[in-house]
Short mmCIF file of C-alpha atoms and ligand atoms in Angstrom, two decimals:
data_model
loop_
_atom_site.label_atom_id
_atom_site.label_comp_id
_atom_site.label_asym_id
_atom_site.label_seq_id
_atom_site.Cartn_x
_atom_site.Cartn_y
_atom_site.Cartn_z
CA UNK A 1 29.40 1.49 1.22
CA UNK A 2 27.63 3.34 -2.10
CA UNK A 3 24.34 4.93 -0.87
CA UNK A 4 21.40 4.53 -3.36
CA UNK A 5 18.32 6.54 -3.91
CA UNK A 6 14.52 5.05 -3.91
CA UNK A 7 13.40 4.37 -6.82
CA UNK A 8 9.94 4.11 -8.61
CA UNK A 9 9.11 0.31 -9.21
CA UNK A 10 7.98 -0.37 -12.51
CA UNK A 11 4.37 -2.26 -12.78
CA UNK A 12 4.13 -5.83 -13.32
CA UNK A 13 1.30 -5.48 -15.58
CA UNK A 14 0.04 -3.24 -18.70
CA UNK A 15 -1.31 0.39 -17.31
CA UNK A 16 -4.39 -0.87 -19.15
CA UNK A 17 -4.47 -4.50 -17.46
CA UNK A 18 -6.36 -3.59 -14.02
CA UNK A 19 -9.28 -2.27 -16.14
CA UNK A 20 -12.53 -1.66 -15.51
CA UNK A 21 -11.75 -1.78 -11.95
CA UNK A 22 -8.79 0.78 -12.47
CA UNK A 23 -8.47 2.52 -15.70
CA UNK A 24 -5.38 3.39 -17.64
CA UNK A 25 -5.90 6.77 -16.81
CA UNK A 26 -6.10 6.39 -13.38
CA UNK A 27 -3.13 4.00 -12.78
CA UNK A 28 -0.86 5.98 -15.16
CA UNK A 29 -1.54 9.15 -13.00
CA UNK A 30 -1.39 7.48 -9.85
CA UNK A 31 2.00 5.65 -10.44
CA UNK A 32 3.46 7.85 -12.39
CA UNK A 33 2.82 11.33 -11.21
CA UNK A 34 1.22 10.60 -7.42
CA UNK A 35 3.98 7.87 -6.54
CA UNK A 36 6.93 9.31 -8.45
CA UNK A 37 6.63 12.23 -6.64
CA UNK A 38 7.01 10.34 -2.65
CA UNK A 39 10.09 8.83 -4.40
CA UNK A 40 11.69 12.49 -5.76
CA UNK A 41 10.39 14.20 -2.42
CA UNK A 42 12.52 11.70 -0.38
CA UNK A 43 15.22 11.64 -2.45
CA UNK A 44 15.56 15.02 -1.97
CA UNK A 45 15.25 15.27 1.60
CA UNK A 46 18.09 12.47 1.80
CA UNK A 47 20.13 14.67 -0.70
CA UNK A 48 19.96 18.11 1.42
CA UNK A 49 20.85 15.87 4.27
CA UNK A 50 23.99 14.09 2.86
CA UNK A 51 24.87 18.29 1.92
CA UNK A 52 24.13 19.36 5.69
CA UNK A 53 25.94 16.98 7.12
CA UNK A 54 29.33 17.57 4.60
CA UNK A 55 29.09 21.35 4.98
CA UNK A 56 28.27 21.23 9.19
CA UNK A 57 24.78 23.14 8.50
CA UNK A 58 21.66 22.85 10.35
CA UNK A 59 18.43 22.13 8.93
CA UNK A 60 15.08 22.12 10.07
CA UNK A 61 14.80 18.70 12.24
CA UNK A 62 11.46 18.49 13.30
CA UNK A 63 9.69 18.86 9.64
CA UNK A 64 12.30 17.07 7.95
CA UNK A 65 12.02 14.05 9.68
CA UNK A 66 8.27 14.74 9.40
CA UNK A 67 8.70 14.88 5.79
CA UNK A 68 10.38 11.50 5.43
CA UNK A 69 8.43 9.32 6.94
CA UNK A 70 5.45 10.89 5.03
CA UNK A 71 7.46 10.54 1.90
CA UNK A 72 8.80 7.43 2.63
CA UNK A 73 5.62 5.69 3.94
CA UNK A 74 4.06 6.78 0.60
CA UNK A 75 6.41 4.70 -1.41
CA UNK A 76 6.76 2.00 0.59
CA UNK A 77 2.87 1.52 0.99
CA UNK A 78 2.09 2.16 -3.13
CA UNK A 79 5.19 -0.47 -4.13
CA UNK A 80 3.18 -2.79 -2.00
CA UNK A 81 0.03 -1.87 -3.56
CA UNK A 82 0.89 -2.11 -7.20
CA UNK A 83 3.10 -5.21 -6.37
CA UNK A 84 -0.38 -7.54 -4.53
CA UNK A 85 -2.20 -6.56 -8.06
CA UNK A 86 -3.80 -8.54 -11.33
CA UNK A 87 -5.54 -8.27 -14.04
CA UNK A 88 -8.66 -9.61 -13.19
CA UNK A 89 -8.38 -12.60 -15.77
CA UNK A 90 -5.80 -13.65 -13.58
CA UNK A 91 -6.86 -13.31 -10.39
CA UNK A 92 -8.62 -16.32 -8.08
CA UNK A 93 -11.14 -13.73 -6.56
CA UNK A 94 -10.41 -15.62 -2.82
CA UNK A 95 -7.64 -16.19 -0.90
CA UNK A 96 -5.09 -19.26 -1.28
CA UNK A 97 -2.73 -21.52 0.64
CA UNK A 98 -1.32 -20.88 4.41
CA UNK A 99 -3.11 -17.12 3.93
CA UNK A 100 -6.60 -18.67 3.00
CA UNK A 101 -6.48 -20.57 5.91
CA UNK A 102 -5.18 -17.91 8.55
CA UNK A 103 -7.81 -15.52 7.51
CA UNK A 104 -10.37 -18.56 7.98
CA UNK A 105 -9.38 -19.72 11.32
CA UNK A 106 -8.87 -15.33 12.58
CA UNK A 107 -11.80 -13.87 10.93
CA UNK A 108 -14.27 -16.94 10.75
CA UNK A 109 -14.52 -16.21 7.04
CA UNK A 110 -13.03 -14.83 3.92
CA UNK A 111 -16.78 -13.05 3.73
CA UNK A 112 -15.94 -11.61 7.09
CA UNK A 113 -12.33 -10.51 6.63
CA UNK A 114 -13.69 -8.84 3.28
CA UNK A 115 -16.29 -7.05 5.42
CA UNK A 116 -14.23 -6.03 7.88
CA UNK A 117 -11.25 -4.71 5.87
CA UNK A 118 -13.73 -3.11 3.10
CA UNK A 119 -15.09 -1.47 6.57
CA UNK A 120 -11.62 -0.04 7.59
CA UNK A 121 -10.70 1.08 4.40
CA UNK A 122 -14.32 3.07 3.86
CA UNK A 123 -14.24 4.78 7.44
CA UNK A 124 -10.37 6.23 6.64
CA UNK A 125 -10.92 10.18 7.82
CA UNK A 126 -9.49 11.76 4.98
CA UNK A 127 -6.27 10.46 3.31
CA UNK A 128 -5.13 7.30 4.17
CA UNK A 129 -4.78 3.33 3.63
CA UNK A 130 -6.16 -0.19 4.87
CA UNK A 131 -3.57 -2.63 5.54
CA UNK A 132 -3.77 -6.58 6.33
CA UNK A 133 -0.94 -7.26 8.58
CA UNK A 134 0.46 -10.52 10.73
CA UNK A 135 2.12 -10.01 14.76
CA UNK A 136 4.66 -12.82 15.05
CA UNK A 137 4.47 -13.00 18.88
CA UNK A 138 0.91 -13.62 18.47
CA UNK A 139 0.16 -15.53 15.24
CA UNK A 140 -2.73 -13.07 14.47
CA UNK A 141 -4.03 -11.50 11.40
CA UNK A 142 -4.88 -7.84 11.96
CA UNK A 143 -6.67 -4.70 9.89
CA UNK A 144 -4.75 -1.83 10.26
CA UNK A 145 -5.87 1.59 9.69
CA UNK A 146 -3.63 3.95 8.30
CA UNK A 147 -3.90 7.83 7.93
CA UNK A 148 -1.89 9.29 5.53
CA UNK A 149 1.15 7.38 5.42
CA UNK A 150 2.52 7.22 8.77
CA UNK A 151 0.18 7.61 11.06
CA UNK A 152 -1.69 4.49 13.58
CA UNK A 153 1.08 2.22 11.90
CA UNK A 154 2.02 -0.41 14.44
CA UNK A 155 5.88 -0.01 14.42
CA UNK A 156 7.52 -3.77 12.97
CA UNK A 157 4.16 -5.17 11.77
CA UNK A 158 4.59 -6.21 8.59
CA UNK A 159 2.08 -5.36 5.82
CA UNK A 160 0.73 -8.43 3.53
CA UNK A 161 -1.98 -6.57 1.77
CA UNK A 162 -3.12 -2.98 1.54
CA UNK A 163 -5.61 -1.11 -0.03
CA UNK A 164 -5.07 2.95 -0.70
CA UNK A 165 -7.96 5.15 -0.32
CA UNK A 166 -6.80 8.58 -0.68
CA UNK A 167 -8.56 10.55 -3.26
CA UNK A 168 -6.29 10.48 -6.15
CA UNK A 169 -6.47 6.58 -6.02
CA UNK A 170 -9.82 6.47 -7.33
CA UNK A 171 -11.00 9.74 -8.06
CA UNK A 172 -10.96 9.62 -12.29
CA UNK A 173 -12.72 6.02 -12.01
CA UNK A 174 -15.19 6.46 -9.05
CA UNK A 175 -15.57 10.46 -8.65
CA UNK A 176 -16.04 10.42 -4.61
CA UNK A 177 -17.63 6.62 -4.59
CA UNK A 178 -14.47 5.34 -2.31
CA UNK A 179 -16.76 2.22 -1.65
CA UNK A 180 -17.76 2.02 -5.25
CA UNK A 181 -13.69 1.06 -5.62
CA UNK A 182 -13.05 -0.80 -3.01
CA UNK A 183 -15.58 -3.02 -4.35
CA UNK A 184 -13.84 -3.41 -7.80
CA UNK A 185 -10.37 -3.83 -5.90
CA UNK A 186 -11.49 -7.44 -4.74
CA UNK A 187 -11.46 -7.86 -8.00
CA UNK A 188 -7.67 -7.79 -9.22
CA UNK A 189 -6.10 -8.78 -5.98
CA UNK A 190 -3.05 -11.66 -6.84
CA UNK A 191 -3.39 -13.76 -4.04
CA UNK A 192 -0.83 -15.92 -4.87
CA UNK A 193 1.65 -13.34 -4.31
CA UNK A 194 0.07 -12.38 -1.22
CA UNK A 195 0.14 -15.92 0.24
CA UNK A 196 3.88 -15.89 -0.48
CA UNK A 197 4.61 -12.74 1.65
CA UNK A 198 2.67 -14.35 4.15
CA UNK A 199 4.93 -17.64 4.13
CA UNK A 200 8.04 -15.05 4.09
CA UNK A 201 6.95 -12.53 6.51
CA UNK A 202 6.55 -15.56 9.76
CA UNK A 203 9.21 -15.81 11.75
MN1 MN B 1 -1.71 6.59 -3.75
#
């Protein structure tokens, strides 16, 4: 079978389109320079192993495998981020469909569910994301939080939504005011698309 390489999505919308909430700026630096370079770091890492393996040398395990799921988490987490997002002439501000009324019935209220995750995704120490997720067994809605990219994921929780709040996500717009754009990301959130992941992600 022909192995591939990741590669960098390309946006949906205009780099200009998520303004005021992101500007062009911001999203053209955070797609790409910030997520280009998860996608080139793994790809590399795959590369040097594919060489290891051919040639019979060793490499260094422990960090590599460290490496890739950092790397790999970051791209995976931004292609859902830039893939739940709308201009904000398009988007219906509150949830829709079999998602509107999950995160009714599990959180008592979209109000709530907005508090809550808003919550998460403020208190991240340092570098890391916010992520609305569904357990099968269960039927629940959850909030995960996620440090950088890998770390307090639930293994084989799927993600419907999620919200990145490391620094270089907001910093042109907001300076340091992470709550200041978590505010505006209500904003340009397509949940249309994210009701349809929800539909596809039950089991
Ligand atoms: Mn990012």
């Amino acid at each position: 079978m022909a192995k591939e390489l990741y590669k960098l999505p390309p946006l949906k919308y205009g780099y200009a389109d998520l303004a005021p909430y992101i500007s062009e700026e911001q999203l053209r630096i955070h797609h790409d320079k910030h997520h280009q370079a998860y996608v080139t770091n793994v790809n590399s890492l795959l590369e040097m192993m594919d060489k290891a393996r051919k040639e019979g040398t060793d490499f260094d395990y422990k960090a590599v495998a460290k490496a890739v799921s950092f790397n790999l988490g970051g791209h995976v987490l931004h292609d859902y981020f830039w893939r739940e997002m709308t201009p904000a002439s398009n988007a219906s501000k509150e949830p829709v469909g079999e998602l509107a009324d999950a995160i009714k019935e599990d959180f008592g209220s979209f109000e709530r569910f907005k508090k809550e995750f808003s919550q998460v995704a403020s208190s991240v120490e340092g570098s890391g994301w916010a992520a609305l997720t569904f357990c099968n067994d269960t039927k629940r809605l959850g909030i995960m939080q996620i440090e950088k990219h890998n770390v307090n994921l639930i293994p084989y929780f799927p993600i419907i939504m999620d919200l990145d709040v490391w620094e270089h996500a907001y910093y042109i717009d907001y300076k340091n005011d992470r709550g200041k754009f978590i505010e505006g990301f209500w904003n340009i959130i397509n949940w249309e698309e994210l009701d349809k992941y929800f539909k596809k992600i039950q089991k």
